[in-house]
Backbone as CSV, one residue per row, in Angstrom:
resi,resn,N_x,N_y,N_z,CA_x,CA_y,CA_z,C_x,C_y,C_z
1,UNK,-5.671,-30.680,7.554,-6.665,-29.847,8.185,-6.014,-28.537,8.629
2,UNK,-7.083,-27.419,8.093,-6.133,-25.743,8.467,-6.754,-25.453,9.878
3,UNK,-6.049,-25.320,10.743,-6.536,-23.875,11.848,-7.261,-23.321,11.844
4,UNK,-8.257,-22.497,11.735,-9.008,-21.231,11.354,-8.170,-20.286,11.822
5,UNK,-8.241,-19.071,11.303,-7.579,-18.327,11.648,-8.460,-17.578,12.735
6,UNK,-7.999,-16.560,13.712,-8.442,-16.028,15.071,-8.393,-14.517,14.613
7,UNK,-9.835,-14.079,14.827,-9.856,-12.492,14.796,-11.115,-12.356,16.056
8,UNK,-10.161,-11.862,16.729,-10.772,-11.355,18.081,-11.042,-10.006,18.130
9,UNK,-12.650,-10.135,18.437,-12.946,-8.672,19.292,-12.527,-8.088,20.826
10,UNK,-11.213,-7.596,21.045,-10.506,-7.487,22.415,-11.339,-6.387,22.864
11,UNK,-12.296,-6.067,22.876,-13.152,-5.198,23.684,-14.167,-6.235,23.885
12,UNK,-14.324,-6.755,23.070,-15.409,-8.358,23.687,-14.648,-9.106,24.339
13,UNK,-13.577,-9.371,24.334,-12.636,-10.326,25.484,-12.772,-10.048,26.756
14,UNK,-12.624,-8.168,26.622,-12.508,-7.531,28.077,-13.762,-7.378,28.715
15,UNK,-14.682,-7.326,28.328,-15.746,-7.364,28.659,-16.294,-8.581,29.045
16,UNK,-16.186,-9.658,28.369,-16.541,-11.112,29.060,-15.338,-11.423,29.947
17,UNK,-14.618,-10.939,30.675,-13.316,-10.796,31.483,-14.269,-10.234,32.798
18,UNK,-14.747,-9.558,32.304,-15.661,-7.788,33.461,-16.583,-8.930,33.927
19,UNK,-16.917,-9.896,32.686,-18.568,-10.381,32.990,-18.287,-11.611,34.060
20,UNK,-17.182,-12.235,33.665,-16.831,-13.676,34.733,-16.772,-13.007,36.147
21,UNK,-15.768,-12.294,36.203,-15.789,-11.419,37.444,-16.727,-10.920,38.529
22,UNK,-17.783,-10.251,37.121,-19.044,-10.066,38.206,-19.806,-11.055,38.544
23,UNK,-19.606,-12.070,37.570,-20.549,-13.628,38.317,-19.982,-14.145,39.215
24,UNK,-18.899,-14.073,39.530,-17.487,-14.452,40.630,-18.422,-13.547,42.090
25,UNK,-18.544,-12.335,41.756,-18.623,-11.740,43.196,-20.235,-11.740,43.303
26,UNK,-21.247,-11.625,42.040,-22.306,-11.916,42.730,-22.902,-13.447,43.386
27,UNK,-22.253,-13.970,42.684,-22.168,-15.365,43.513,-21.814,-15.321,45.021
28,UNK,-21.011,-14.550,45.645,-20.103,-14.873,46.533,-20.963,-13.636,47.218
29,UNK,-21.488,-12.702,46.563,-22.912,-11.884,47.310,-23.872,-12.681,47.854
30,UNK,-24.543,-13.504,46.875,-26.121,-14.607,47.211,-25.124,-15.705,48.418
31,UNK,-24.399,-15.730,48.480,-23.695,-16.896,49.428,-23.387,-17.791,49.086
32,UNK,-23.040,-18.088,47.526,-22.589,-19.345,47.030,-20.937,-18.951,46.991
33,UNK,-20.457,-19.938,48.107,-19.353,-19.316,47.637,-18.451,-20.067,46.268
34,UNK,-18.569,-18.919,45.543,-17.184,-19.129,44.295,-16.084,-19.024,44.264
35,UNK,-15.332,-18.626,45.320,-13.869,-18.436,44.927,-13.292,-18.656,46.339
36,UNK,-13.823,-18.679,47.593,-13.243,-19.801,48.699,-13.969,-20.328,49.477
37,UNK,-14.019,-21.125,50.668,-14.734,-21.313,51.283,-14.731,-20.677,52.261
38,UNK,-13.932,-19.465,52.849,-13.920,-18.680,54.154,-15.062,-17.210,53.614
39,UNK,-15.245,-16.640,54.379,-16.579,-15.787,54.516,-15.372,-14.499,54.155
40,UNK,-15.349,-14.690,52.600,-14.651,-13.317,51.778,-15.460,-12.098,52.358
41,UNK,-17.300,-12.452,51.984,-17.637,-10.843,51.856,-18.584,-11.142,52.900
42,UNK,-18.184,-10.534,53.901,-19.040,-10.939,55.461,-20.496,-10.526,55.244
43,UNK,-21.113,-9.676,54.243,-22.478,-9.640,54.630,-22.858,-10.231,53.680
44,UNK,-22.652,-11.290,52.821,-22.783,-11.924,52.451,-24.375,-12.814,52.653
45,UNK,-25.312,-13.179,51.856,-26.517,-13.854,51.975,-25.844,-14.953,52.271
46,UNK,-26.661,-15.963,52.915,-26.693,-17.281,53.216,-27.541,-17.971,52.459
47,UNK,-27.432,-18.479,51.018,-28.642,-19.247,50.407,-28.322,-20.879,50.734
48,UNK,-28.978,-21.965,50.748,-28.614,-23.041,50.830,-28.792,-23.470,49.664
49,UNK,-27.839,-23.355,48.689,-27.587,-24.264,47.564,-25.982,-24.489,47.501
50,UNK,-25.320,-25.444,47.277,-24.236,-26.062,47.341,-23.766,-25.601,46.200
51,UNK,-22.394,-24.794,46.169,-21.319,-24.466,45.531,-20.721,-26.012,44.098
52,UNK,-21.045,-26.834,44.725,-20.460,-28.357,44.098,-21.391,-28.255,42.313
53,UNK,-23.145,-27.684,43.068,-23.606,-27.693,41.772,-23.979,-26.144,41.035
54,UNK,-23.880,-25.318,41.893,-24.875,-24.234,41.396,-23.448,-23.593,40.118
55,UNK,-21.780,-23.251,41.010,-20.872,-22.901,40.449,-20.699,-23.002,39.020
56,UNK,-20.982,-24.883,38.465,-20.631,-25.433,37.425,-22.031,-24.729,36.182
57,UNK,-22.927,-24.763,36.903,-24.202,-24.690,36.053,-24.349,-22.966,35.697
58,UNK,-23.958,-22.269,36.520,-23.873,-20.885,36.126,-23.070,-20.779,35.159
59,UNK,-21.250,-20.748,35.183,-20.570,-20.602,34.301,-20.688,-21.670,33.168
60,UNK,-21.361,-22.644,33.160,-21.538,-23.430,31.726,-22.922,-22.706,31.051
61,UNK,-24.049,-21.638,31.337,-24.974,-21.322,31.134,-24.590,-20.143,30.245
62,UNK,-23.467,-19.352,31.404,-22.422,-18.221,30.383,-21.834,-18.336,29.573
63,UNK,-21.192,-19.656,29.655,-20.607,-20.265,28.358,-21.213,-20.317,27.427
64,UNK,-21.997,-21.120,26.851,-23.160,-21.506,26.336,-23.609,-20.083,25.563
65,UNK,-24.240,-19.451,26.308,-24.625,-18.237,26.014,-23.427,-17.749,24.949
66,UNK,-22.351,-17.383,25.522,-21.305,-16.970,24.887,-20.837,-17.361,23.795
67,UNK,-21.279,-18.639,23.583,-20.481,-19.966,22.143,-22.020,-19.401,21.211
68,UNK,-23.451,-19.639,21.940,-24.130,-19.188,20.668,-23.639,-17.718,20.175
69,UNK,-23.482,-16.645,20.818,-23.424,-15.816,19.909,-21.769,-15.225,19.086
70,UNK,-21.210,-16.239,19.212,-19.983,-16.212,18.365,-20.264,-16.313,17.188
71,UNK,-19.528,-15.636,15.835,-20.220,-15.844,14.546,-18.466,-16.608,13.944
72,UNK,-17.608,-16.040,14.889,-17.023,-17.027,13.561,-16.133,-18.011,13.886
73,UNK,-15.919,-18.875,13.496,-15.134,-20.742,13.565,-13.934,-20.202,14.835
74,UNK,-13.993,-20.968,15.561,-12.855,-20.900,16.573,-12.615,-20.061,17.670
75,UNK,-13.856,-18.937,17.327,-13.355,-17.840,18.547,-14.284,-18.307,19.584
76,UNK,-14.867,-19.217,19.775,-16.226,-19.130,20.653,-15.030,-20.186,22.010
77,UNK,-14.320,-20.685,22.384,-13.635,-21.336,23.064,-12.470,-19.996,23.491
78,UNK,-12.276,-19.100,22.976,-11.260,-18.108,23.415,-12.143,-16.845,24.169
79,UNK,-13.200,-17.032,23.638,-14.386,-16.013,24.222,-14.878,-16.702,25.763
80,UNK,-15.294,-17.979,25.392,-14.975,-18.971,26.697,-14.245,-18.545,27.782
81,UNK,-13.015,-18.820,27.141,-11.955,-19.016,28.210,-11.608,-17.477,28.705
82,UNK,-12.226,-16.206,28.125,-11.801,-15.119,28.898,-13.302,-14.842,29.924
83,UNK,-14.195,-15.347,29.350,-15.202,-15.858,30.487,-14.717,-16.019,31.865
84,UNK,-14.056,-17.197,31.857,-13.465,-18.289,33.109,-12.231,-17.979,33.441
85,UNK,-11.434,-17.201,33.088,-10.179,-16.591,33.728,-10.135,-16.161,34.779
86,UNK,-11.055,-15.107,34.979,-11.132,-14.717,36.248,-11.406,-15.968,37.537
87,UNK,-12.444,-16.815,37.122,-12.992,-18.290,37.979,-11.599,-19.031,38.141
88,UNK,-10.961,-18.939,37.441,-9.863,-19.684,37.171,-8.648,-19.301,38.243
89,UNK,-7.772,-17.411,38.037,-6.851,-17.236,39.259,-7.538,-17.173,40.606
90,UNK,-8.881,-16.079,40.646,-8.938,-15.749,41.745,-9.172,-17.084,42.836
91,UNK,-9.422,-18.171,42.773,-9.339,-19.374,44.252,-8.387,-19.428,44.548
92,UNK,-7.154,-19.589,43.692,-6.303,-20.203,43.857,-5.320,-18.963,44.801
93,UNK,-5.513,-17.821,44.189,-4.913,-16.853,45.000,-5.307,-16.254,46.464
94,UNK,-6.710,-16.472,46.400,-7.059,-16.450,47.501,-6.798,-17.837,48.265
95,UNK,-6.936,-18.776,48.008,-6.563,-20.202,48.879,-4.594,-19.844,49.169
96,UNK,-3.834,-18.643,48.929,-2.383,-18.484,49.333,-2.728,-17.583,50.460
97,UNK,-3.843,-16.599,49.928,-3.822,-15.178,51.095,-4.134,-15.651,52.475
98,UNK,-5.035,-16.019,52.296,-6.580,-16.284,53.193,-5.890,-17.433,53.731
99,UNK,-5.302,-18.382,53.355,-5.238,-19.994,53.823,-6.019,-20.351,54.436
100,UNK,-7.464,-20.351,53.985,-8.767,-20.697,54.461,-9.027,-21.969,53.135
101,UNK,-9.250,-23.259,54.018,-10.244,-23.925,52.792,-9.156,-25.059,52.638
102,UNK,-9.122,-26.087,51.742,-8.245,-27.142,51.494,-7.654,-26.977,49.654
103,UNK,-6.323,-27.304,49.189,-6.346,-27.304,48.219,-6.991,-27.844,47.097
104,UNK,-7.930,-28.661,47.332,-8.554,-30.025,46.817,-10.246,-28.600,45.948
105,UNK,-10.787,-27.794,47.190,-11.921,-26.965,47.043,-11.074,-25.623,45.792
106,UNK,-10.053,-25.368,46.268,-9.302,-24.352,45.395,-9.351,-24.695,43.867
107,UNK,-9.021,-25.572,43.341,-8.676,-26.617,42.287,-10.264,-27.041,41.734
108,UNK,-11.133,-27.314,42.620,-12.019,-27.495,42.112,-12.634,-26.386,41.428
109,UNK,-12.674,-25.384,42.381,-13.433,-24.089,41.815,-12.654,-23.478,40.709
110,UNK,-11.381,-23.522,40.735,-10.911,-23.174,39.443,-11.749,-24.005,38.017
111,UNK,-11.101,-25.186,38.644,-12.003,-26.103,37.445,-12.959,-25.346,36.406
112,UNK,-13.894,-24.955,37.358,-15.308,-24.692,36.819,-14.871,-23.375,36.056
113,UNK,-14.101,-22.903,35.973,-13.373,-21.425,35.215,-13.141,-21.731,33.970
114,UNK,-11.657,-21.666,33.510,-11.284,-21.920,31.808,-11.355,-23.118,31.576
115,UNK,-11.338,-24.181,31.976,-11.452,-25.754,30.979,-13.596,-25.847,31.174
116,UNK,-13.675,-25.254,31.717,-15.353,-25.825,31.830,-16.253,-24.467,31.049
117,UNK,-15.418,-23.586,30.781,-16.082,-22.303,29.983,-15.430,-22.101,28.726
118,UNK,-14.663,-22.707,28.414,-13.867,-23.163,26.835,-14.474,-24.116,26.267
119,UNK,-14.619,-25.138,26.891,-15.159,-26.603,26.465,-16.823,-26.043,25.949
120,UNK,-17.227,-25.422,26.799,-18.761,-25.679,26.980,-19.531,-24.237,25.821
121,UNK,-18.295,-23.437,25.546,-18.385,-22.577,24.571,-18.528,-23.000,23.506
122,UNK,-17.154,-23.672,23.031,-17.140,-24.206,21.683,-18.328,-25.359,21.102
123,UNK,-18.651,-25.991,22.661,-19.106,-27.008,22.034,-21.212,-26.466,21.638
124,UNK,-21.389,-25.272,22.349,-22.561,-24.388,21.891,-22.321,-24.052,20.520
125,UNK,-20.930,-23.634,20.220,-20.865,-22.931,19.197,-20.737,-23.991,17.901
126,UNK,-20.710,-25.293,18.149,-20.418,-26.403,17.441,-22.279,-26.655,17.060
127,UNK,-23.184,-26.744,18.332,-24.321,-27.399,18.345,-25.041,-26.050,17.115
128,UNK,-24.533,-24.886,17.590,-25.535,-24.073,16.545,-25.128,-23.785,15.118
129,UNK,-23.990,-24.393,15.234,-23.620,-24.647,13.532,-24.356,-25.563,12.640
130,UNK,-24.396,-26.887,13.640,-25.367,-27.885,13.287,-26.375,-27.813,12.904
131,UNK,-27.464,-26.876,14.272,-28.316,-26.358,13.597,-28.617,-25.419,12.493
132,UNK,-27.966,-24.885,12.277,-28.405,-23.383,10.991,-27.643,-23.896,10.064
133,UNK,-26.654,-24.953,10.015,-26.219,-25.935,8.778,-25.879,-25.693,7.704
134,UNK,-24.661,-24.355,8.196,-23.995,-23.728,6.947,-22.880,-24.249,6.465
C-alpha cells in the first residue's frame, strides 16, 4: 500500500490556522470557555452551556466542514489538524501563565484541538468519497 502523496495549499493551512483561532476567541467571547477556565476576556458573555459539550461539537463541525471540501486523498486530516493547532497550544500555555484551572481541564481542551479535528476531517473526507464513489 502507497502513501498518497501531500500537496498542500499553505495559504489554506494558514488560513484554517486564522480560522481555529478565531473559534478559540469567539468562543471564549460567548463565554464558553475554550482555552481555560479563569475569566481570560473579562467582558466576556456568560452563556450557560458547558464547555465539556459545546467545545467538542464546534471544532468537529469545522472539521467536518473542512474534510468535505478537501479534493484530494490525504490532505483533509492535515487541513484538520491546522484547524486544531491553535485548540491544541493555546490551554496548555495558558494553564503555565495564568495557573488558573487543573491540568486534567488543560489536556482536555487541548484534546478537542488536533486529534479531534484530524480524525473528524479525514473521516468526512472518507464519508464523501463514499458517497460520490469515485
Amino acid at each position: 500500500m502507497r502513501l498518497p502523496r501531500l500537496i498542500l495549499n499553505q495559504k489554506l493551512c494558514l488560513i484554517l490556522f486564522a480560522a481555529g483561532a478565531a473559534v478559540s476567541v469567539i468562543l471564549e467571547l460567548l463565554g464558553i470557555k475554550a482555552m481555560t477556565t479563569a475569566d481570560f476576556i473579562p467582558a466576556a458573555a456568560h452563556l450557560q452551556v458547558s464547555p465539556y459539550i459545546a467545545l467538542p461539537v464546534v471544532y468537529a463541525v469545522a472539521a467536518a466542514a473542512a474534510g468535505f471540501m478537501t479534493k484530494r486523498n490525504g490532505n483533509a486530516p492535515v487541513y484538520g489538524a491546522c484547524l486544531g493547532q491553535f485548540q491544541l497550544l493555546m490551554p496548555i500555555i495558558l494553564l503555565f501563565i495564568l495557573r488558573d484551572g487543573s491540568a486534567f481541564d488543560a489536556i482536555w481542551r487541548s484534546l478537542c484541538g488536533l486529534p479531534l479535528t484530524a480524525s473528524v476531517a479525514g473521516a468526512a473526507y472518507s464519508i464523501k468519497k463514499l458517497i460520490l464513489h469515485r
